[in-house]
mmCIF file of C-alpha atoms in Angstrom:
data_model
loop_
_atom_site.group_PDB
_atom_site.id
_atom_site.type_symbol
_atom_site.label_atom_id
_atom_site.label_comp_id
_atom_site.label_asym_id
_atom_site.label_seq_id
_atom_site.Cartn_x
_atom_site.Cartn_y
_atom_site.Cartn_z
ATOM 1 C CA UNK A 27 -21.880 7.018 11.852
ATOM 2 C CA UNK A 28 -25.589 7.774 11.380
ATOM 3 C CA UNK A 29 -26.422 4.205 10.400
ATOM 4 C CA UNK A 30 -24.475 2.752 13.310
ATOM 5 C CA UNK A 31 -26.046 5.236 15.743
ATOM 6 C CA UNK A 32 -29.529 4.220 14.573
ATOM 7 C CA UNK A 33 -28.624 0.542 14.871
ATOM 8 C CA UNK A 34 -27.314 1.107 18.397
ATOM 9 C CA UNK A 35 -30.598 2.747 19.399
ATOM 10 C CA UNK A 36 -32.500 -0.285 18.091
ATOM 11 C CA UNK A 37 -30.227 -2.721 19.941
ATOM 12 C CA UNK A 38 -30.650 -0.802 23.196
ATOM 13 C CA UNK A 39 -34.405 -0.086 23.001
ATOM 14 C CA UNK A 40 -35.685 -3.192 21.170
ATOM 15 C CA UNK A 41 -33.190 -5.985 21.857
ATOM 16 C CA UNK A 42 -35.667 -8.902 21.869
ATOM 17 C CA UNK A 43 -36.367 -9.037 18.090
ATOM 18 C CA UNK A 44 -32.609 -9.252 17.451
ATOM 19 C CA UNK A 45 -32.177 -11.921 20.116
ATOM 20 C CA UNK A 46 -34.943 -13.954 18.446
ATOM 21 C CA UNK A 47 -32.793 -14.155 15.309
ATOM 22 C CA UNK A 48 -30.378 -16.408 17.212
ATOM 23 C CA UNK A 49 -32.864 -18.783 18.805
ATOM 24 C CA UNK A 50 -36.214 -19.136 20.542
ATOM 25 C CA UNK A 51 -36.501 -16.643 23.387
ATOM 26 C CA UNK A 52 -38.987 -18.745 25.408
ATOM 27 C CA UNK A 53 -36.830 -18.954 28.539
ATOM 28 C CA UNK A 54 -36.857 -15.880 30.740
ATOM 29 C CA UNK A 55 -33.395 -16.569 32.202
ATOM 30 C CA UNK A 56 -31.996 -16.932 28.685
ATOM 31 C CA UNK A 57 -33.772 -13.777 27.511
ATOM 32 C CA UNK A 58 -32.510 -11.626 30.410
ATOM 33 C CA UNK A 59 -28.990 -12.881 29.849
ATOM 34 C CA UNK A 60 -29.191 -12.247 26.108
ATOM 35 C CA UNK A 61 -30.623 -8.733 26.565
ATOM 36 C CA UNK A 62 -27.782 -7.883 28.940
ATOM 37 C CA UNK A 63 -25.266 -9.296 26.472
ATOM 38 C CA UNK A 64 -26.634 -7.371 23.488
ATOM 39 C CA UNK A 65 -26.954 -4.052 25.312
ATOM 40 C CA UNK A 66 -23.452 -4.134 26.764
ATOM 41 C CA UNK A 67 -21.591 -5.765 23.897
ATOM 42 C CA UNK A 68 -22.930 -3.406 21.226
ATOM 43 C CA UNK A 69 -23.276 -0.276 23.351
ATOM 44 C CA UNK A 70 -20.332 1.537 21.773
ATOM 45 C CA UNK A 71 -20.305 -0.097 18.357
ATOM 46 C CA UNK A 72 -20.570 3.430 16.889
ATOM 47 C CA UNK A 73 -16.955 3.978 17.952
ATOM 48 C CA UNK A 74 -15.957 0.970 15.873
ATOM 49 C CA UNK A 75 -17.478 2.679 12.851
ATOM 50 C CA UNK A 76 -15.537 5.886 13.512
ATOM 51 C CA UNK A 77 -12.313 4.053 14.286
ATOM 52 C CA UNK A 78 -12.411 2.074 11.048
ATOM 53 C CA UNK A 79 -13.299 5.200 9.041
ATOM 54 C CA UNK A 80 -10.211 6.894 10.492
ATOM 55 C CA UNK A 81 -8.068 3.894 9.539
ATOM 56 C CA UNK A 82 -9.414 4.017 5.983
ATOM 57 C CA UNK A 83 -8.657 7.743 5.818
ATOM 58 C CA UNK A 84 -5.062 7.130 6.878
ATOM 59 C CA UNK A 85 -4.739 4.425 4.224
ATOM 60 C CA UNK A 86 -6.130 6.781 1.575
ATOM 61 C CA UNK A 87 -3.408 9.377 2.184
ATOM 62 C CA UNK A 88 -0.657 6.768 1.980
ATOM 63 C CA UNK A 89 -0.126 6.147 5.718
ATOM 64 C CA UNK A 90 -0.464 2.374 5.349
ATOM 65 C CA UNK A 91 1.950 1.497 8.150
ATOM 66 C CA UNK A 92 -0.320 3.322 10.598
ATOM 67 C CA UNK A 93 -3.607 2.369 8.941
ATOM 68 C CA UNK A 94 -3.261 -1.415 8.816
ATOM 69 C CA UNK A 95 -2.485 -1.984 12.524
ATOM 70 C CA UNK A 96 -5.271 0.463 13.448
ATOM 71 C CA UNK A 97 -7.731 -1.406 11.220
ATOM 72 C CA UNK A 98 -6.937 -4.607 13.138
ATOM 73 C CA UNK A 99 -6.530 -3.009 16.576
ATOM 74 C CA UNK A 100 -10.086 -3.392 17.814
ATOM 75 C CA UNK A 101 -11.170 -6.765 16.414
ATOM 76 C CA UNK A 102 -7.941 -8.740 16.282
ATOM 77 C CA UNK A 103 -5.860 -7.366 19.142
ATOM 78 C CA UNK A 104 -7.911 -5.639 21.856
ATOM 79 C CA UNK A 105 -11.149 -7.621 21.638
ATOM 80 C CA UNK A 106 -9.396 -10.975 21.779
ATOM 81 C CA UNK A 107 -7.111 -9.943 24.620
ATOM 82 C CA UNK A 108 -9.902 -8.371 26.718
ATOM 83 C CA UNK A 109 -12.271 -11.296 26.112
ATOM 84 C CA UNK A 110 -9.670 -13.538 27.729
ATOM 85 C CA UNK A 111 -8.600 -11.177 30.512
ATOM 86 C CA UNK A 112 -11.836 -9.582 31.795
ATOM 87 C CA UNK A 113 -13.731 -12.797 32.687
ATOM 88 C CA UNK A 114 -10.945 -13.546 35.156
ATOM 89 C CA UNK A 115 -12.107 -10.518 37.175
ATOM 90 C CA UNK A 116 -15.771 -10.084 36.174
ATOM 91 C CA UNK A 117 -16.917 -13.606 35.448
ATOM 92 C CA UNK A 118 -18.723 -14.525 32.261
ATOM 93 C CA UNK A 119 -20.106 -10.985 31.807
ATOM 94 C CA UNK A 120 -16.519 -9.821 31.387
ATOM 95 C CA UNK A 121 -16.785 -11.051 27.813
ATOM 96 C CA UNK A 122 -19.652 -8.571 27.265
ATOM 97 C CA UNK A 123 -17.612 -5.667 28.611
ATOM 98 C CA UNK A 124 -14.633 -6.586 26.405
ATOM 99 C CA UNK A 125 -16.291 -5.042 23.337
ATOM 100 C CA UNK A 126 -17.105 -1.538 24.632
ATOM 101 C CA UNK A 127 -13.739 -1.341 26.399
ATOM 102 C CA UNK A 128 -12.011 -2.381 23.174
ATOM 103 C CA UNK A 129 -14.021 0.285 21.339
ATOM 104 C CA UNK A 130 -12.891 2.985 23.766
ATOM 105 C CA UNK A 131 -9.234 1.987 23.738
ATOM 106 C CA UNK A 132 -9.101 1.559 19.954
ATOM 107 C CA UNK A 133 -10.751 4.927 19.395
ATOM 108 C CA UNK A 134 -8.363 6.612 21.856
ATOM 109 C CA UNK A 135 -5.292 5.175 20.139
ATOM 110 C CA UNK A 136 -6.695 6.030 16.705
ATOM 111 C CA UNK A 137 -7.480 9.599 17.766
ATOM 112 C CA UNK A 138 -3.929 10.029 19.070
ATOM 113 C CA UNK A 139 -2.437 8.784 15.780
ATOM 114 C CA UNK A 140 -4.870 10.825 13.719
ATOM 115 C CA UNK A 141 -4.060 14.070 15.542
ATOM 116 C CA UNK A 142 -0.344 13.521 14.946
ATOM 117 C CA UNK A 143 -0.938 12.817 11.262
ATOM 118 C CA UNK A 144 -3.324 15.754 10.951
ATOM 119 C CA UNK A 145 -0.663 18.121 12.272
ATOM 120 C CA UNK A 146 1.662 16.863 9.586
ATOM 121 C CA UNK A 147 -0.773 17.358 6.715
ATOM 122 C CA UNK A 148 0.586 20.848 6.059
ATOM 123 C CA UNK A 149 3.884 19.171 5.179
ATOM 124 C CA UNK A 150 2.088 16.811 2.810
ATOM 125 C CA UNK A 151 0.272 19.773 1.243
ATOM 126 C CA UNK A 152 3.528 21.649 0.653
ATOM 127 C CA UNK A 153 5.068 18.515 -0.863
ATOM 128 C CA UNK A 154 1.998 18.123 -3.054
ATOM 129 C CA UNK A 155 2.273 21.749 -4.156
ATOM 130 C CA UNK A 156 5.946 21.339 -5.033
ATOM 131 C CA UNK A 157 5.063 18.235 -7.036
ATOM 132 C CA UNK A 158 2.080 19.788 -8.792
ATOM 133 C CA UNK A 159 3.634 19.228 -12.194
ATOM 134 C CA UNK A 160 3.476 15.457 -11.691
ATOM 135 C CA UNK A 161 -0.233 15.615 -10.979
ATOM 136 C CA UNK A 162 -0.877 17.276 -14.329
ATOM 137 C CA UNK A 163 1.218 14.776 -16.275
ATOM 138 C CA UNK A 164 -0.100 13.582 -19.606
ATOM 139 C CA UNK A 165 0.884 10.923 -22.078
ATOM 140 C CA UNK A 166 3.808 12.182 -24.146
ATOM 141 C CA UNK A 167 3.962 12.035 -27.905
ATOM 142 C CA UNK A 168 6.303 9.336 -29.125
ATOM 143 C CA UNK A 169 7.218 7.217 -32.103
ATOM 144 C CA UNK A 170 6.746 3.511 -32.790
ATOM 145 C CA UNK A 171 9.501 1.385 -31.374
ATOM 146 C CA UNK A 172 10.773 -0.481 -28.358
ATOM 147 C CA UNK A 173 9.353 -0.017 -24.868
ATOM 148 C CA UNK A 174 12.111 -0.272 -22.266
ATOM 149 C CA UNK A 175 11.104 -1.298 -18.741
ATOM 150 C CA UNK A 176 13.527 -1.035 -15.831
ATOM 151 C CA UNK A 177 13.449 -2.819 -12.481
ATOM 152 C CA UNK A 178 16.252 -1.857 -10.148
ATOM 153 C CA UNK A 179 17.811 -2.495 -6.787
ATOM 154 C CA UNK A 180 17.679 0.389 -4.341
ATOM 155 C CA UNK A 181 20.809 2.525 -4.645
ATOM 156 C CA UNK A 182 21.737 1.172 -8.066
ATOM 157 C CA UNK A 183 20.794 4.413 -9.825
ATOM 158 C CA UNK A 184 18.193 2.744 -12.023
ATOM 159 C CA UNK A 185 16.045 5.858 -12.317
ATOM 160 C CA UNK A 186 18.959 8.039 -13.469
ATOM 161 C CA UNK A 187 20.078 5.350 -15.910
ATOM 162 C CA UNK A 188 16.547 5.197 -17.309
ATOM 163 C CA UNK A 189 16.484 8.966 -17.779
ATOM 164 C CA UNK A 190 19.826 8.940 -19.561
ATOM 165 C CA UNK A 191 18.763 6.060 -21.811
ATOM 166 C CA UNK A 192 15.562 7.907 -22.730
ATOM 167 C CA UNK A 193 17.564 11.038 -23.598
ATOM 168 C CA UNK A 194 19.982 9.051 -25.777
ATOM 169 C CA UNK A 195 17.053 7.464 -27.631
ATOM 170 C CA UNK A 196 14.943 10.613 -27.795
ATOM 171 C CA UNK A 197 11.903 8.969 -26.238
ATOM 172 C CA UNK A 198 9.669 9.844 -23.251
ATOM 173 C CA UNK A 199 10.650 8.794 -19.735
ATOM 174 C CA UNK A 200 8.021 7.711 -17.171
ATOM 175 C CA UNK A 201 8.447 7.474 -13.434
ATOM 176 C CA UNK A 202 6.523 9.958 -11.279
ATOM 177 C CA UNK A 203 4.422 10.836 -14.308
ATOM 178 C CA UNK A 204 3.157 7.254 -14.361
ATOM 179 C CA UNK A 205 1.941 7.624 -10.766
ATOM 180 C CA UNK A 206 0.188 10.906 -11.589
ATOM 181 C CA UNK A 207 -1.556 9.331 -14.569
ATOM 182 C CA UNK A 208 -2.673 6.370 -12.460
ATOM 183 C CA UNK A 209 -4.024 8.794 -9.840
ATOM 184 C CA UNK A 210 -6.069 10.553 -12.504
ATOM 185 C CA UNK A 211 -7.275 7.205 -13.828
ATOM 186 C CA UNK A 212 -8.398 5.870 -10.434
ATOM 187 C CA UNK A 213 -9.298 9.004 -8.475
ATOM 188 C CA UNK A 214 -6.951 7.866 -5.695
ATOM 189 C CA UNK A 215 -4.345 10.191 -4.209
ATOM 190 C CA UNK A 216 -0.985 10.150 -5.979
ATOM 191 C CA UNK A 217 0.720 9.832 -2.567
ATOM 192 C CA UNK A 218 -1.272 6.678 -1.861
ATOM 193 C CA UNK A 219 -0.471 5.098 -5.231
ATOM 194 C CA UNK A 220 3.175 6.035 -4.801
ATOM 195 C CA UNK A 221 3.310 4.041 -1.573
ATOM 196 C CA UNK A 222 1.606 0.905 -2.832
ATOM 197 C CA UNK A 223 4.787 -0.945 -3.780
ATOM 198 C CA UNK A 224 6.774 0.302 -0.759
ATOM 199 C CA UNK A 225 4.831 -1.703 1.825
ATOM 200 C CA UNK A 226 7.293 -4.163 3.318
ATOM 201 C CA UNK A 227 6.397 -7.854 3.289
ATOM 202 C CA UNK A 228 5.489 -8.824 6.820
ATOM 203 C CA UNK A 229 2.602 -9.694 9.088
ATOM 204 C CA UNK A 230 0.232 -7.115 7.552
ATOM 205 C CA UNK A 231 1.535 -7.124 3.973
ATOM 206 C CA UNK A 232 -0.907 -9.686 2.597
ATOM 207 C CA UNK A 233 -3.853 -7.882 4.194
ATOM 208 C CA UNK A 234 -2.648 -4.528 2.870
ATOM 209 C CA UNK A 235 -1.904 -5.596 -0.686
ATOM 210 C CA UNK A 236 -5.250 -7.436 -0.912
ATOM 211 C CA UNK A 237 -7.330 -4.507 0.325
ATOM 212 C CA UNK A 238 -9.752 -2.944 -2.144
ATOM 213 C CA UNK A 239 -8.075 0.509 -2.404
ATOM 214 C CA UNK A 240 -4.683 -1.069 -3.058
ATOM 215 C CA UNK A 241 -6.134 -3.402 -5.668
ATOM 216 C CA UNK A 242 -7.759 -0.383 -7.349
ATOM 217 C CA UNK A 243 -4.382 1.364 -7.360
ATOM 218 C CA UNK A 244 -2.648 -1.691 -8.869
ATOM 219 C CA UNK A 245 -5.289 -2.021 -11.579
ATOM 220 C CA UNK A 246 -5.013 1.711 -12.380
ATOM 221 C CA UNK A 247 -1.219 1.444 -12.596
ATOM 222 C CA UNK A 248 -1.359 -1.520 -14.933
ATOM 223 C CA UNK A 249 -3.939 0.196 -17.135
ATOM 224 C CA UNK A 250 -1.764 3.321 -17.400
ATOM 225 C CA UNK A 251 1.373 1.301 -18.118
ATOM 226 C CA UNK A 252 -0.426 -0.346 -21.035
ATOM 227 C CA UNK A 253 -1.652 3.039 -22.310
ATOM 228 C CA UNK A 254 1.883 4.421 -22.120
ATOM 229 C CA UNK A 255 3.217 1.441 -24.066
ATOM 230 C CA UNK A 256 0.470 1.780 -26.698
ATOM 231 C CA UNK A 257 1.434 5.456 -27.161
ATOM 232 C CA UNK A 258 4.844 4.492 -28.535
ATOM 233 C CA UNK A 259 8.477 3.973 -27.638
ATOM 234 C CA UNK A 260 9.472 5.037 -24.100
ATOM 235 C CA UNK A 261 11.359 4.131 -20.934
ATOM 236 C CA UNK A 262 9.328 3.070 -17.866
ATOM 237 C CA UNK A 263 10.957 2.665 -14.461
ATOM 238 C CA UNK A 264 9.456 0.485 -11.750
ATOM 239 C CA UNK A 265 5.970 -0.839 -10.987
ATOM 240 C CA UNK A 266 6.783 -4.259 -12.469
ATOM 241 C CA UNK A 267 6.134 -2.780 -15.903
ATOM 242 C CA UNK A 268 7.979 -5.624 -17.611
ATOM 243 C CA UNK A 269 5.520 -8.140 -16.212
ATOM 244 C CA UNK A 270 2.522 -5.927 -16.968
ATOM 245 C CA UNK A 271 3.641 -5.669 -20.608
ATOM 246 C CA UNK A 272 4.481 -9.372 -20.939
ATOM 247 C CA UNK A 273 2.037 -9.694 -23.861
ATOM 248 C CA UNK A 274 3.733 -6.899 -25.812
ATOM 249 C CA UNK A 275 6.251 -8.041 -28.427
ATOM 250 C CA UNK A 276 8.326 -4.868 -28.586
ATOM 251 C CA UNK A 277 9.642 -4.681 -25.008
ATOM 252 C CA UNK A 278 13.169 -4.726 -23.606
ATOM 253 C CA UNK A 279 13.105 -5.620 -19.919
ATOM 254 C CA UNK A 280 16.130 -4.456 -17.927
ATOM 255 C CA UNK A 281 17.257 -5.166 -14.383
ATOM 256 C CA UNK A 282 19.769 -2.780 -12.803
ATOM 257 C CA UNK A 283 21.847 -4.147 -9.940
ATOM 258 C CA UNK A 284 25.132 -3.376 -8.215
ATOM 259 C CA UNK A 285 27.339 -4.645 -5.378
ATOM 260 C CA UNK A 286 25.890 -3.830 -1.968
ATOM 261 C CA UNK A 287 28.842 -1.673 -0.922
ATOM 262 C CA UNK A 288 28.450 0.435 -4.058
ATOM 263 C CA UNK A 289 24.724 0.861 -3.451
ATOM 264 C CA UNK A 290 25.250 1.753 0.212
ATOM 265 C CA UNK A 291 27.717 4.447 -0.795
ATOM 266 C CA UNK A 292 25.233 5.848 -3.325
ATOM 267 C CA UNK A 293 22.422 5.906 -0.759
ATOM 268 C CA UNK A 294 24.616 7.714 1.783
ATOM 269 C CA UNK A 295 25.613 10.219 -0.913
ATOM 270 C CA UNK A 296 21.994 10.849 -1.932
ATOM 271 C CA UNK A 297 20.212 10.787 1.431
ATOM 272 C CA UNK A 298 22.896 11.115 4.104
ATOM 273 C CA UNK A 299 23.101 8.940 7.201
ATOM 274 C CA UNK A 300 25.463 6.118 8.018
ATOM 275 C CA UNK A 301 26.429 3.056 6.013
ATOM 276 C CA UNK A 302 24.445 0.890 8.463
ATOM 277 C CA UNK A 303 21.337 3.002 7.885
ATOM 278 C CA UNK A 304 21.915 2.842 4.148
ATOM 279 C CA UNK A 305 22.088 -0.955 4.242
ATOM 280 C CA UNK A 306 18.872 -1.056 6.267
ATOM 281 C CA UNK A 307 17.176 1.208 3.708
ATOM 282 C CA UNK A 308 18.418 -1.000 0.876
ATOM 283 C CA UNK A 309 17.149 -4.152 2.548
ATOM 284 C CA UNK A 310 13.770 -2.583 3.295
ATOM 285 C CA UNK A 311 13.285 -1.109 -0.184
ATOM 286 C CA UNK A 312 14.388 -4.243 -2.043
ATOM 287 C CA UNK A 313 12.216 -6.405 0.171
ATOM 288 C CA UNK A 314 9.200 -4.213 -0.570
ATOM 289 C CA UNK A 315 9.839 -4.273 -4.316
ATOM 290 C CA UNK A 316 10.323 -8.033 -4.300
ATOM 291 C CA UNK A 317 7.105 -8.510 -2.329
ATOM 292 C CA UNK A 318 5.124 -6.324 -4.697
ATOM 293 C CA UNK A 319 6.523 -8.070 -7.775
ATOM 294 C CA UNK A 320 5.835 -11.500 -6.294
ATOM 295 C CA UNK A 321 2.260 -10.556 -5.373
ATOM 296 C CA UNK A 322 1.236 -9.401 -8.840
ATOM 297 C CA UNK A 323 3.317 -11.816 -10.909
ATOM 298 C CA UNK A 324 3.838 -14.921 -8.800
ATOM 299 C CA UNK A 325 7.489 -14.751 -9.857
ATOM 300 C CA UNK A 326 10.748 -13.894 -8.097
ATOM 301 C CA UNK A 327 11.905 -10.303 -8.549
ATOM 302 C CA UNK A 328 15.381 -9.867 -9.999
ATOM 303 C CA UNK A 329 15.751 -13.317 -11.560
ATOM 304 C CA UNK A 330 17.748 -13.022 -14.781
ATOM 305 C CA UNK A 331 15.306 -15.175 -16.761
ATOM 306 C CA UNK A 332 12.661 -12.433 -16.539
ATOM 307 C CA UNK A 333 14.893 -9.821 -18.210
ATOM 308 C CA UNK A 334 16.579 -9.197 -21.539
ATOM 309 C CA UNK A 335 19.432 -7.275 -19.920
ATOM 310 C CA UNK A 336 20.921 -7.363 -16.421
ATOM 311 C CA UNK A 337 23.416 -4.543 -15.894
ATOM 312 C CA UNK A 338 25.809 -3.873 -13.036
ATOM 313 C CA UNK A 339 25.482 -0.108 -12.600
ATOM 314 C CA UNK A 340 28.861 0.194 -10.901
ATOM 315 C CA UNK A 341 30.247 0.548 -14.427
ATOM 316 C CA UNK A 342 28.734 4.058 -14.307
ATOM 317 C CA UNK A 343 25.338 5.491 -15.151
ATOM 318 C CA UNK A 344 26.438 6.806 -18.565
ATOM 319 C CA UNK A 345 27.901 3.474 -19.643
ATOM 320 C CA UNK A 346 24.855 1.547 -18.373
ATOM 321 C CA UNK A 347 22.490 3.904 -20.239
ATOM 322 C CA UNK A 348 24.584 3.504 -23.392
ATOM 323 C CA UNK A 349 24.356 -0.298 -23.162
ATOM 324 C CA UNK A 350 20.558 -0.060 -22.923
ATOM 325 C CA UNK A 351 20.335 2.421 -25.800
ATOM 326 C CA UNK A 352 22.561 0.338 -28.071
ATOM 327 C CA UNK A 353 20.640 -2.833 -27.233
ATOM 328 C CA UNK A 354 17.339 -1.105 -27.980
ATOM 329 C CA UNK A 355 18.642 0.204 -31.312
ATOM 330 C CA UNK A 356 19.680 -3.296 -32.209
ATOM 331 C CA UNK A 357 16.188 -4.547 -31.515
ATOM 332 C CA UNK A 358 14.143 -2.247 -33.698
ATOM 333 C CA UNK A 359 14.430 1.194 -32.042
#
């Protein structure tokens, strides 16, 4: 804010040196026009700084679906639209006024969103307090042996199956703990890291997944997954751990799937709602997981060739966990 405010003062008070950067200012008509352009166009650039800082803040607390459109609101949406519309009414100088008007509108929308999110932060704080144990997670002592990684369709019960398999084998289980460890590793909020692989593929997905904070989160996750694997035998659910550990020899990669009707029934049982809502949740979650897996691996999520075991969880969680445990024991556990 301070830097942009100082720059704005320079643009407004001493515009000619900046204009000279773009060409010889030896024509008075050109110079007057350029001074007018600079002073109007950049008059509220300080709001752009604030607006983008707010968008970054929202991203940092895991509100990516709000942050990404807001990050693009001024430059991609409002500025383009106003640059086309205003000259119709104001002539060529309408293009100058497009920028400050875009700054005002973008800041107003961002402030509205930010106030709503701010009011909800107490909820996030209570959730964080209830999940304090995950933030203090540490690597668990283990023994040499097989590392089991589990990818799963939403509603298939893959997390429960992973827990049961870990209990049967007497090895550590990692899910939320992995997120907490990655948060400690990177300094990013656990809530933000948790949401990295839930961003649905779509118009903004590529921009989101390629952004620097998300890349830092992905790198931190991969580093922690490797540390977990180096600590000994365990079960890891999610985060494309099988791909991350592709260079490890002692891994068993599992994919848990189930018929859609079975998964919908499980989602309704766990979260409530209607079957239609459950199917929408399944589609959204699976799409997000597939997009994340494809982005970091270049491969298709759920393809049998990437896994040692593919299990239909409709046989029951206990039976599925037993299959995994027996397979692991037969491969050096």
